[in-house]
Amino acid sequence: MLAPDTLSILDAGYAQYKLLSEIIDNGSSVVIRLRDNAVWHSVEQRALTPADIQAGVLQDTVVYVGDKHTRADCPHLLRIIQVLHTGEPTPHRTSRVSSKKTFRTTQATYTLLLATNRMDLSAETIATRYRYRCLNTLHPHGSAMR
């Protein structure tokens, strides 16, 4: 179980909105990569700052996630931050999991969909925290988040 007042950064190609809602209901914060085919309803488009753009942020939108069948699984307002990832192409790797359930790409450039319940942090901060996600859990009131 996650402790309250933590920020968990998960790289899962996530689609289980009930668990996402439980994390938020527990008083925790989350940044998680959504699947490329995620469905959401836009509520508000947030303006990007020069720092957001410099960090590769393409869009910052306040949303409800899910379609008509799954929207009740996570009734919380979230932000979806679309981030351009650029790098070197990677060789194709075979997967042990069905190709419909993997989210690997060999492309050098692609868009990440990051969902978070943190409305107070800049899109640039969210994108940067995700890039450095090897620091899995950060305390939002600690010096690392200032």
XYZ file of N, CA and C in Angstrom:
438
model
N 0.840 -1.188 0.000
C 0.000 0.000 0.000
C 0.878 1.242 0.000
N 0.478 2.234 -0.754
C 1.227 3.479 -0.823
C 0.919 4.359 0.375
N 1.930 5.011 0.860
C 1.744 5.951 1.961
C 1.138 7.242 1.424
N 0.308 7.906 2.227
C -0.214 9.208 1.808
C 0.929 10.208 1.654
N 0.659 11.272 0.938
C 1.620 12.361 0.740
C 2.899 11.916 0.049
N 2.779 11.007 -0.902
C 3.919 10.626 -1.725
C 3.565 10.836 -3.190
N 4.582 11.001 -3.996
C 4.413 11.091 -5.440
C 5.051 9.848 -6.038
N 4.230 8.975 -6.601
C 4.731 7.754 -7.232
C 4.789 7.970 -8.731
N 5.897 7.572 -9.324
C 6.098 7.728 -10.758
C 6.190 6.330 -11.349
N 5.216 5.988 -12.189
C 5.087 4.628 -12.693
C 5.174 4.611 -14.215
N 5.861 3.625 -14.730
C 6.004 3.461 -16.171
C 5.360 2.147 -16.543
N 4.084 2.190 -16.836
C 3.383 0.925 -17.018
C 2.559 0.823 -18.290
N 2.429 1.880 -19.069
C 1.480 1.819 -20.166
C 0.119 1.485 -19.604
N -0.357 2.301 -18.697
C -1.409 1.977 -17.759
C -2.805 2.092 -18.345
N -3.705 1.208 -17.917
C -5.098 1.279 -18.341
C -6.066 0.877 -17.235
N -5.587 0.558 -16.040
C -6.452 0.142 -14.936
C -6.826 1.367 -14.099
N -7.908 2.017 -14.469
C -8.261 3.287 -13.846
C -8.741 3.138 -12.411
N -9.286 1.976 -12.029
C -9.715 1.781 -10.637
C -8.536 1.877 -9.680
N -7.418 1.256 -10.021
C -6.237 1.319 -9.165
C -5.696 2.744 -9.104
N -5.716 3.433 -10.214
C -5.299 4.832 -10.237
C -6.155 5.651 -9.277
N -7.453 5.422 -9.278
C -8.362 6.117 -8.374
C -8.073 5.768 -6.918
N -7.765 4.503 -6.642
C -7.443 4.089 -5.268
C -6.177 4.777 -4.761
N -5.187 4.946 -5.619
C -3.958 5.653 -5.236
C -4.294 7.081 -4.833
N -5.119 7.743 -5.627
C -5.501 9.130 -5.351
C -6.359 9.204 -4.092
N -7.318 8.280 -3.942
C -8.176 8.260 -2.753
C -7.375 8.048 -1.475
N -6.225 7.401 -1.581
C -5.350 7.156 -0.434
C -4.564 8.405 -0.026
N -4.700 9.478 -0.779
C -3.975 10.706 -0.459
C -2.603 10.781 -1.093
N -2.348 9.908 -2.059
C -1.073 9.914 -2.767
C -1.224 10.634 -4.095
N -0.093 11.001 -4.658
C -0.050 11.599 -5.987
C 0.637 10.619 -6.917
N 0.344 10.749 -8.201
C 0.889 9.795 -9.161
C 1.194 10.485 -10.483
N 2.246 10.027 -11.119
C 2.534 10.324 -12.521
C 2.686 8.962 -13.175
N 1.915 8.724 -14.216
C 1.938 7.401 -14.841
C 1.805 7.540 -16.348
N 2.530 6.707 -17.055
C 2.431 6.702 -18.517
C 1.190 5.917 -18.913
N 0.358 6.542 -19.728
C -0.834 5.878 -20.247
C -0.520 5.203 -21.572
N -1.358 4.267 -21.932
C -1.254 3.641 -23.247
C -1.521 4.676 -24.333
N -0.964 4.427 -25.487
C -1.163 5.334 -26.619
C -2.621 5.428 -27.048
N -3.405 4.400 -26.755
C -4.811 4.395 -27.165
C -5.754 4.818 -26.035
N -5.217 5.482 -25.017
C -6.048 5.937 -23.893
C -7.152 6.871 -24.398
N -8.292 6.799 -23.724
C -9.446 7.631 -24.068
C -9.686 8.594 -22.920
N -9.966 9.856 -23.247
C -10.273 10.829 -22.209
C -11.206 11.895 -22.749
N -11.823 12.624 -21.816
C -12.696 13.749 -22.138
C -12.006 15.015 -21.648
N -11.681 15.908 -22.566
C -10.976 17.147 -22.217
C -11.896 18.115 -21.501
N -11.370 18.722 -20.437
C -12.104 19.717 -19.666
C -11.489 21.097 -19.869
N -10.162 21.149 -19.891
C -9.462 22.433 -19.996
C -8.095 22.225 -20.629
N -7.753 23.114 -21.534
C -6.417 23.124 -22.127
C -5.583 24.138 -21.357
N -4.453 23.706 -20.798
C -3.601 24.603 -20.026
C -2.527 25.197 -20.926
N -2.220 26.459 -20.685
C -1.183 27.143 -21.466
C 0.187 26.595 -21.097
N 1.053 26.499 -22.090
C 2.417 26.033 -21.858
C 3.344 27.222 -21.642
N 4.280 27.054 -20.729
C 5.304 28.070 -20.489
C 6.492 27.787 -21.404
N 7.394 28.754 -21.565
C 8.615 28.474 -22.326
C 9.402 27.289 -21.750
N 9.417 27.132 -20.425
C 10.122 25.999 -19.801
C 9.448 24.673 -20.164
N 8.112 24.660 -20.233
C 7.386 23.455 -20.643
C 7.798 23.056 -22.063
N 7.793 24.026 -22.954
C 8.134 23.775 -24.357
C 9.575 23.294 -24.479
N 10.477 23.923 -23.733
C 11.894 23.515 -23.729
C 12.046 22.063 -23.275
N 11.177 21.610 -22.373
C 11.230 20.235 -21.855
C 10.564 19.226 -22.792
N 10.045 19.694 -23.933
C 9.423 18.786 -24.891
C 7.938 18.581 -24.695
N 7.312 19.376 -23.822
C 5.871 19.244 -23.592
C 5.133 19.787 -24.812
N 4.236 18.975 -25.349
C 3.446 19.356 -26.514
C 2.072 19.877 -26.125
N 1.527 19.329 -25.037
C 0.172 19.693 -24.625
C -0.019 19.347 -23.159
N -0.828 20.150 -22.471
C -1.160 19.938 -21.058
C -2.666 20.143 -20.935
N -3.394 19.057 -20.685
C -4.849 19.088 -20.712
C -5.423 18.505 -19.429
N -6.424 19.175 -18.850
C -7.164 18.641 -17.705
C -8.278 17.768 -18.282
N -8.409 16.546 -17.745
C -9.297 15.556 -18.361
C -9.981 14.681 -17.319
N -10.980 13.961 -17.775
C -11.486 12.760 -17.122
C -11.055 11.606 -18.016
N -10.465 10.558 -17.438
C -10.017 9.424 -18.247
C -11.120 8.386 -18.377
N -11.046 7.636 -19.461
C -11.971 6.539 -19.688
C -13.053 6.880 -20.690
N -13.676 5.828 -21.174
C -14.812 5.983 -22.072
C -16.097 5.809 -21.263
N -17.230 5.678 -21.931
C -18.500 5.591 -21.203
C -18.572 4.361 -20.306
N -17.772 3.338 -20.592
C -17.786 2.115 -19.784
C -16.815 2.173 -18.610
N -15.770 2.986 -18.701
C -14.722 2.982 -17.667
C -14.573 4.306 -16.932
N -15.316 5.328 -17.323
C -15.140 6.647 -16.705
C -15.408 6.620 -15.205
N -16.357 5.828 -14.745
C -16.676 5.759 -13.311
C -15.546 5.127 -12.502
N -14.642 4.399 -13.158
C -13.524 3.770 -12.449
C -12.570 4.797 -11.849
N -12.464 5.967 -12.464
C -11.612 7.040 -11.937
C -12.336 8.366 -12.131
N -13.117 8.781 -11.131
C -13.905 10.003 -11.267
C -13.102 11.284 -11.032
N -11.809 11.160 -10.781
C -10.967 12.313 -10.463
C -10.545 13.069 -11.721
N -10.453 14.393 -11.592
C -9.843 15.187 -12.654
C -8.351 14.892 -12.669
N -7.812 14.688 -13.846
C -6.386 14.443 -14.026
C -5.850 15.391 -15.087
N -4.560 15.429 -15.191
C -3.909 16.125 -16.299
C -3.251 15.076 -17.181
N -3.369 15.258 -18.475
C -2.578 14.466 -19.406
C -1.590 15.418 -20.049
N -0.331 15.098 -19.837
C 0.756 15.904 -20.377
C 1.396 15.089 -21.489
N 1.330 15.630 -22.698
C 1.924 14.951 -23.844
C 3.343 15.468 -24.025
N 4.305 14.530 -24.021
C 5.719 14.895 -24.057
C 6.374 14.222 -25.254
N 7.092 15.004 -26.038
C 7.842 14.467 -27.163
C 9.123 13.837 -26.648
N 9.306 12.569 -26.961
C 10.545 11.873 -26.599
C 11.378 11.727 -27.865
N 12.613 12.180 -27.813
C 13.517 12.012 -28.942
C 14.759 11.284 -28.472
N 15.244 10.420 -29.294
C 16.434 9.650 -28.946
C 16.914 8.874 -30.149
N 17.694 7.871 -29.895
C 18.230 7.021 -30.954
C 17.280 5.850 -31.196
N 17.127 5.434 -32.455
C 16.328 4.235 -32.709
C 16.967 3.034 -32.021
N 16.136 2.113 -31.583
C 16.647 0.915 -30.926
C 16.344 -0.298 -31.790
N 17.163 -1.330 -31.695
C 16.872 -2.534 -32.475
C 15.598 -3.197 -31.966
N 14.934 -3.901 -32.849
C 13.702 -4.602 -32.470
C 14.019 -5.691 -31.452
N 13.201 -5.750 -30.409
C 13.337 -6.806 -29.403
C 12.071 -7.642 -29.424
N 12.236 -8.935 -29.383
C 11.054 -9.785 -29.302
C 10.503 -9.699 -27.889
N 9.219 -9.882 -27.778
C 8.554 -9.739 -26.493
C 8.001 -11.076 -26.038
N 7.985 -11.273 -24.741
C 7.374 -12.473 -24.167
C 5.880 -12.273 -23.933
N 5.418 -11.067 -24.117
C 4.024 -10.724 -23.880
C 3.377 -10.451 -25.231
N 2.078 -10.640 -25.313
C 1.346 -10.358 -26.537
C 1.672 -8.968 -27.051
N 1.814 -8.843 -28.359
C 2.143 -7.545 -28.946
C 1.059 -6.513 -28.673
N -0.151 -6.953 -28.347
C -1.223 -6.019 -28.045
C -1.094 -5.441 -26.642
N -0.227 -6.021 -25.819
C -0.085 -5.563 -24.444
C 1.257 -4.902 -24.175
N 2.103 -4.786 -25.181
C 3.406 -4.159 -24.969
C 3.400 -2.754 -25.539
N 4.305 -1.949 -25.055
C 4.336 -0.557 -25.478
C 5.750 -0.150 -25.846
N 6.519 -1.115 -26.272
C 7.872 -0.832 -26.720
C 7.807 -0.249 -28.115
N 8.764 0.578 -28.431
C 8.859 1.104 -29.777
C 10.321 1.133 -30.171
N 10.570 0.957 -31.445
C 11.937 1.078 -31.941
C 12.153 2.456 -32.549
N 11.119 3.274 -32.576
C 11.221 4.605 -33.162
C 12.058 5.519 -32.283
N 12.754 6.438 -32.921
C 13.577 7.386 -32.176
C 12.726 8.498 -31.568
N 11.637 8.842 -32.215
C 10.796 9.946 -31.755
C 9.362 9.448 -31.579
N 8.793 9.722 -30.408
C 7.413 9.339 -30.147
C 6.866 10.222 -29.026
N 5.541 10.189 -28.841
C 4.883 11.001 -27.824
C 4.503 10.135 -26.632
N 4.872 10.608 -25.442
C 4.475 9.963 -24.194
C 3.208 10.630 -23.683
N 2.280 9.844 -23.154
C 1.091 10.373 -22.493
C 1.273 10.158 -21.002
N 1.471 11.230 -20.264
C 1.666 11.145 -18.821
C 0.425 11.669 -18.122
N -0.141 10.876 -17.223
C -1.305 11.297 -16.442
C -0.858 11.577 -15.017
N -1.410 12.636 -14.431
C -1.105 12.978 -13.045
C -2.301 13.665 -12.410
N -2.373 13.554 -11.095
C -3.384 14.301 -10.351
C -2.795 15.580 -9.757
N -1.527 15.856 -10.001
C -0.874 17.052 -9.471
C -1.161 18.246 -10.375
N -2.093 19.078 -9.953
C -2.450 20.274 -10.708
C -1.510 21.438 -10.400
N -0.762 21.332 -9.293
C 0.067 22.439 -8.829
C 1.469 22.451 -9.426
N 1.906 21.361 -10.016
C 3.251 21.297 -10.578
C 3.220 21.673 -12.054
N 4.293 22.270 -12.523
C 4.364 22.634 -13.939
C 4.465 21.376 -14.797
N 4.055 21.503 -16.039
C 4.182 20.380 -16.972
C 5.650 20.011 -17.146
N 6.525 20.991 -17.131
C 7.970 20.746 -17.238
C 8.457 19.907 -16.068
N 7.982 20.200 -14.852
C 8.377 19.424 -13.669
C 7.899 17.982 -13.782
N 6.667 17.783 -14.233
C 6.131 16.430 -14.397
C 6.959 15.663 -15.430
N 7.244 16.287 -16.571
C 8.025 15.626 -17.621
C 9.423 15.275 -17.127
N 10.042 16.182 -16.387
C 11.390 15.944 -15.868
C 11.385 14.836 -14.829
N 10.410 14.844 -13.928
C 10.317 13.785 -12.917
C 10.128 12.423 -13.579
N 9.322 12.388 -14.628
C 9.127 11.117 -15.324
C 10.435 10.638 -15.951
N 11.160 11.550 -16.579
C 12.433 11.165 -17.205
C 13.411 10.588 -16.192
N 13.355 11.088 -14.972
C 14.254 10.619 -13.916
C 13.505 9.720 -12.934
N 12.644 8.854 -13.456
C 11.769 8.030 -12.630
C 12.481 6.945 -11.850
N 13.784 6.792 -12.041
C 14.512 5.813 -11.226
C 14.442 6.197 -9.751
N 14.091 7.440 -9.452
C 13.816 7.883 -8.078
C 12.323 7.694 -7.862
N 11.892 6.437 -7.711
C 10.480 6.065 -7.779
C 9.527 6.889 -6.933
N 9.800 7.071 -5.662
C 8.842 7.738 -4.799
C 9.493 8.939 -4.155
N 8.891 10.093 -4.370
C 9.391 11.342 -3.818
C 8.346 11.913 -2.878
N 8.762 12.544 -1.832
C 7.820 13.183 -0.919
C 7.526 14.588 -1.429
N 6.259 14.909 -1.716
C 5.932 16.174 -2.358
C 6.272 17.393 -1.523
N 6.425 17.242 -0.227
C 6.746 18.400 0.599
C 8.226 18.440 0.944
N 8.981 17.506 0.407
C 10.418 17.472 0.669
C 11.175 18.384 -0.272
N 12.450 18.532 -0.033
C 13.260 19.461 -0.809
C 13.359 19.059 -2.276
N 13.188 17.780 -2.593
C 13.299 17.340 -3.978
C 12.192 17.914 -4.855
N 11.081 18.308 -4.278
C 9.954 18.811 -5.059
C 9.892 20.331 -5.108
N 10.795 21.018 -4.508
C 10.731 22.489 -4.492
C 11.293 23.077 -5.740
